[in-house]
Short mmCIF file of C-alpha atoms in Angstrom, two decimals:
data_model
loop_
_atom_site.label_atom_id
_atom_site.label_comp_id
_atom_site.label_asym_id
_atom_site.label_seq_id
_atom_site.Cartn_x
_atom_site.Cartn_y
_atom_site.Cartn_z
CA MET A 10 -0.02 -0.02 -0.25
CA ARG A 11 2.90 2.32 1.06
CA ASP A 12 4.69 1.63 -2.59
CA THR A 13 1.53 2.64 -4.09
CA VAL A 14 1.23 5.71 -2.50
CA ASP A 15 4.83 6.72 -2.83
CA ARG A 16 4.87 6.12 -6.62
CA PRO A 17 3.24 9.34 -7.93
CA ARG A 18 5.57 11.36 -5.43
CA ARG A 19 8.75 9.54 -6.79
CA ALA A 20 7.67 10.21 -10.30
CA PHE A 21 6.84 13.70 -9.53
CA TRP A 22 10.25 14.04 -8.13
CA LEU A 23 12.07 12.47 -10.81
CA LYS A 24 10.33 14.31 -13.77
CA HIS A 25 11.15 17.82 -12.24
CA LEU A 26 14.82 16.76 -11.06
CA HIS A 27 15.51 15.57 -14.65
CA ARG A 28 14.18 18.55 -16.02
CA TRP A 29 16.32 20.77 -13.95
CA HIS A 30 19.24 18.19 -14.39
CA TRP A 31 19.26 18.63 -18.37
CA ILE A 32 18.39 22.57 -18.39
CA SER A 33 21.47 23.05 -15.86
CA SER A 34 23.46 20.79 -17.83
CA ALA A 35 22.89 22.35 -21.43
CA VAL A 36 23.31 25.97 -19.77
CA SER A 37 26.67 25.29 -18.26
CA LEU A 38 27.96 22.51 -21.11
CA VAL A 39 29.95 24.88 -23.31
CA VAL A 40 31.36 26.85 -20.56
CA LEU A 41 32.38 23.77 -18.29
CA PHE A 42 33.94 22.20 -21.18
CA MET A 43 35.80 25.43 -21.43
CA PHE A 44 36.60 25.70 -17.84
CA SER A 45 37.58 22.24 -17.52
CA VAL A 46 40.43 22.43 -20.30
CA THR A 47 41.65 25.79 -18.84
CA GLY A 48 41.93 24.34 -15.56
CA PHE A 49 44.38 21.66 -17.16
CA THR A 50 46.21 24.18 -19.13
CA LEU A 51 46.32 26.66 -16.11
CA ASN A 52 47.71 23.57 -13.70
CA HIS A 53 50.32 23.13 -16.62
CA ALA A 54 51.45 26.68 -17.52
CA ALA A 55 54.91 26.07 -16.90
CA GLN A 56 55.22 23.21 -19.45
CA ILE A 57 53.15 25.28 -22.16
CA GLU A 58 55.32 27.74 -24.07
CA ALA A 59 54.17 31.16 -24.59
CA SER A 60 55.46 34.04 -27.33
CA PRO A 61 54.10 37.25 -25.96
CA THR A 62 53.77 39.98 -28.91
CA VAL A 63 54.75 43.35 -27.89
CA VAL A 64 53.72 46.36 -30.02
CA ARG A 65 55.13 50.07 -29.20
CA HIS A 66 53.86 53.23 -30.39
CA GLY A 67 55.13 56.82 -29.53
CA ALA A 68 53.70 60.23 -30.36
CA THR A 69 53.98 63.48 -29.25
CA LEU A 70 51.09 65.85 -28.05
CA PRO A 71 50.43 69.41 -29.59
CA ALA A 72 51.04 72.09 -27.33
CA ASP A 73 47.55 72.95 -26.48
CA LEU A 74 47.10 69.32 -25.60
CA VAL A 75 50.09 69.41 -23.32
CA ARG A 76 48.47 72.37 -21.50
CA ARG A 77 45.37 70.21 -20.90
CA LEU A 78 47.37 67.91 -18.78
CA VAL A 79 46.85 69.96 -15.43
CA ASP A 80 46.89 68.67 -12.35
CA PRO A 81 43.34 67.00 -11.70
CA GLY A 82 43.81 67.74 -7.61
CA ARG A 83 43.61 64.00 -7.05
CA LYS A 84 46.19 60.90 -7.40
CA SER A 85 43.74 59.10 -9.77
CA ALA A 86 41.84 60.59 -12.71
CA PRO A 87 41.21 60.44 -16.64
CA VAL A 88 42.91 62.80 -18.95
CA ASP A 89 40.72 65.52 -20.97
CA PRO A 90 38.66 64.19 -23.61
CA ALA A 91 40.65 65.77 -26.42
CA VAL A 92 43.95 64.21 -25.18
CA ALA A 93 42.31 60.84 -25.04
CA ALA A 94 41.16 61.35 -28.67
CA PHE A 95 44.52 62.31 -29.81
CA VAL A 96 46.07 59.68 -28.07
CA GLY A 97 43.84 57.05 -29.54
CA GLU A 98 44.25 58.66 -33.21
CA GLN A 99 47.86 58.21 -33.01
CA THR A 100 48.42 55.00 -31.20
CA GLY A 101 45.27 53.04 -31.06
CA ALA A 102 44.95 53.16 -27.39
CA ASP A 103 41.61 53.48 -25.94
CA ILE A 104 41.97 55.60 -22.89
CA ALA A 105 38.93 57.71 -22.69
CA GLY A 106 37.25 57.82 -19.40
CA ARG A 107 40.14 55.43 -17.91
CA ASP A 108 41.91 56.66 -14.55
CA GLY A 109 45.39 57.43 -14.52
CA ASP A 110 47.97 57.59 -12.04
CA TRP A 111 48.94 61.27 -11.81
CA SER A 112 52.06 62.34 -10.89
CA ASP A 113 54.37 65.91 -11.09
CA ASP A 114 55.96 64.73 -14.40
CA GLU A 115 53.90 62.26 -15.75
CA VAL A 116 50.35 60.58 -16.52
CA TYR A 117 50.68 56.80 -16.74
CA ILE A 118 47.37 54.68 -17.54
CA SER A 119 47.20 50.83 -17.15
CA LEU A 120 45.31 49.10 -19.83
CA PRO A 121 45.02 45.59 -18.56
CA ARG A 122 42.89 43.03 -20.30
CA PRO A 123 42.23 39.29 -20.95
CA GLY A 124 45.23 37.52 -22.54
CA GLY A 125 47.44 40.73 -22.30
CA ASP A 126 48.31 43.95 -20.72
CA ALA A 127 48.94 47.57 -22.24
CA TRP A 128 50.08 51.14 -20.58
CA VAL A 129 50.32 54.55 -21.79
CA SER A 130 52.47 57.05 -20.37
CA MET A 131 52.51 60.77 -21.06
CA ASP A 132 55.15 63.25 -20.26
CA ARG A 133 53.44 66.24 -18.75
CA GLU A 134 56.38 68.56 -19.93
CA THR A 135 57.31 67.44 -23.44
CA GLY A 136 54.13 65.98 -24.27
CA GLU A 137 55.78 62.51 -25.29
CA VAL A 138 53.58 59.69 -25.34
CA GLN A 139 54.26 55.89 -25.26
CA TYR A 140 52.22 53.20 -25.92
CA GLU A 141 53.06 49.49 -25.23
CA SER A 142 50.85 46.48 -25.68
CA THR A 143 51.59 42.77 -24.81
CA ASP A 144 49.56 39.93 -26.38
CA ARG A 145 50.05 36.59 -24.88
CA GLY A 146 48.05 34.74 -27.16
CA TRP A 147 44.79 33.11 -27.30
CA LEU A 148 45.79 30.52 -24.60
CA ALA A 149 46.23 33.33 -21.69
CA TRP A 150 43.23 34.65 -22.87
CA PHE A 151 41.14 31.46 -22.33
CA ASN A 152 42.96 31.31 -19.04
CA ASP A 153 42.16 34.75 -17.98
CA LEU A 154 38.55 34.39 -18.85
CA HIS A 155 38.88 31.11 -16.42
CA LYS A 156 40.48 33.28 -13.53
CA GLY A 157 38.19 36.30 -14.24
CA ARG A 158 41.07 38.44 -14.80
CA ASN A 159 40.54 41.80 -15.91
CA THR A 160 37.27 40.81 -17.79
CA GLY A 161 34.84 43.54 -16.29
CA PRO A 162 31.46 43.18 -14.56
CA ALA A 163 29.53 41.68 -17.48
CA TRP A 164 31.65 38.57 -17.20
CA ARG A 165 32.13 38.34 -13.62
CA TRP A 166 28.00 38.24 -13.53
CA PHE A 167 28.34 35.48 -15.89
CA ILE A 168 30.75 33.41 -13.89
CA ASP A 169 28.25 33.81 -11.08
CA VAL A 170 25.28 32.25 -13.17
CA PHE A 171 27.27 29.54 -14.56
CA ALA A 172 28.40 28.57 -10.89
CA LEU A 173 24.81 28.83 -9.89
CA ALA A 174 24.18 26.49 -13.07
CA CYS A 175 26.80 23.93 -11.89
CA VAL A 176 25.43 24.13 -8.33
CA VAL A 177 22.03 23.14 -9.92
CA PHE A 178 23.36 20.58 -11.92
CA ALA A 179 25.43 18.62 -9.03
CA ALA A 180 22.76 19.02 -6.62
CA THR A 181 20.07 17.44 -8.81
CA GLY A 182 22.42 14.98 -9.93
CA LEU A 183 23.02 13.84 -6.38
CA LEU A 184 19.40 13.44 -5.86
CA LEU A 185 18.66 11.66 -8.78
CA LEU A 186 21.59 9.46 -7.72
CA LYS A 187 19.87 9.05 -4.19
CA MET A 188 16.71 7.89 -5.90
CA HIS A 189 18.51 5.51 -8.19
CA ALA A 190 21.01 4.15 -5.59
CA SER A 191 18.81 0.87 -4.52
CA GLN A 192 19.04 -0.38 -8.35
CA ARG A 193 22.87 0.86 -8.44
CA GLY A 194 25.09 -0.79 -5.81
CA MET A 195 28.14 1.27 -6.50
CA THR A 196 26.47 4.87 -6.06
CA TRP A 197 27.41 5.61 -2.79
CA PRO A 198 30.93 3.95 -2.84
CA LEU A 199 31.79 6.12 -5.76
CA VAL A 200 30.43 9.05 -4.42
CA ALA A 201 32.41 8.67 -1.33
CA LEU A 202 35.49 7.97 -3.27
CA GLY A 203 34.59 11.38 -4.98
CA PHE A 204 34.75 13.12 -1.75
CA VAL A 205 37.48 11.31 0.30
CA LEU A 206 40.05 11.33 -2.63
CA PRO A 207 40.76 15.06 -2.99
CA LEU A 208 40.32 15.30 0.78
CA VAL A 209 43.12 13.02 1.40
CA LEU A 210 45.45 14.63 -1.26
CA ALA A 211 44.59 17.74 0.23
CA LEU A 212 45.64 16.93 4.01
CA LEU A 213 48.69 14.82 3.07
CA PHE A 214 50.37 16.33 0.30
CA ILE A 215 49.21 20.40 0.35
CA HIS A 216 51.16 22.26 2.57
#
């Protein structure tokens, strides 16, 4: 009698768990694959050779723009829009609205990005502009996406949503394992192995 009562409840939970399990797996599939591959490449970063490409450009600000490099009254502030536009035209560096570090003789703007770095330096007396950009390649780009390095708020929000989808995927998978465990004798030994193995490795080999 009890089996007859529990059968509709079991069918209800199986239906909804399977639904959320496949939805969460579909949402996270591609990114989970990417994060798995980049987890491997990050773990073996020392063995994977990289050949950074460095590009340098120089320019000189006209006198009227040099005069616009006036002290903003604080250590970190963007340059005048006209200065930013000139630098962009001459070097290709997009510094509009980006805070720079102001000193008595220089404005330095850091331009980090996934897979590379860049910077712009402007001499406040001579108007000399120096721009350097380093590209570490597509593998470094994917590795930085994995770490969320210099990716901006949109990608950080995406990582949060992806992480939530993975939690749903894992939780529904665990509940489905529980519901099928009676027909699969190795279910809990394998789950226990997946928990104990990394714990033992962490306790014994990570110091």
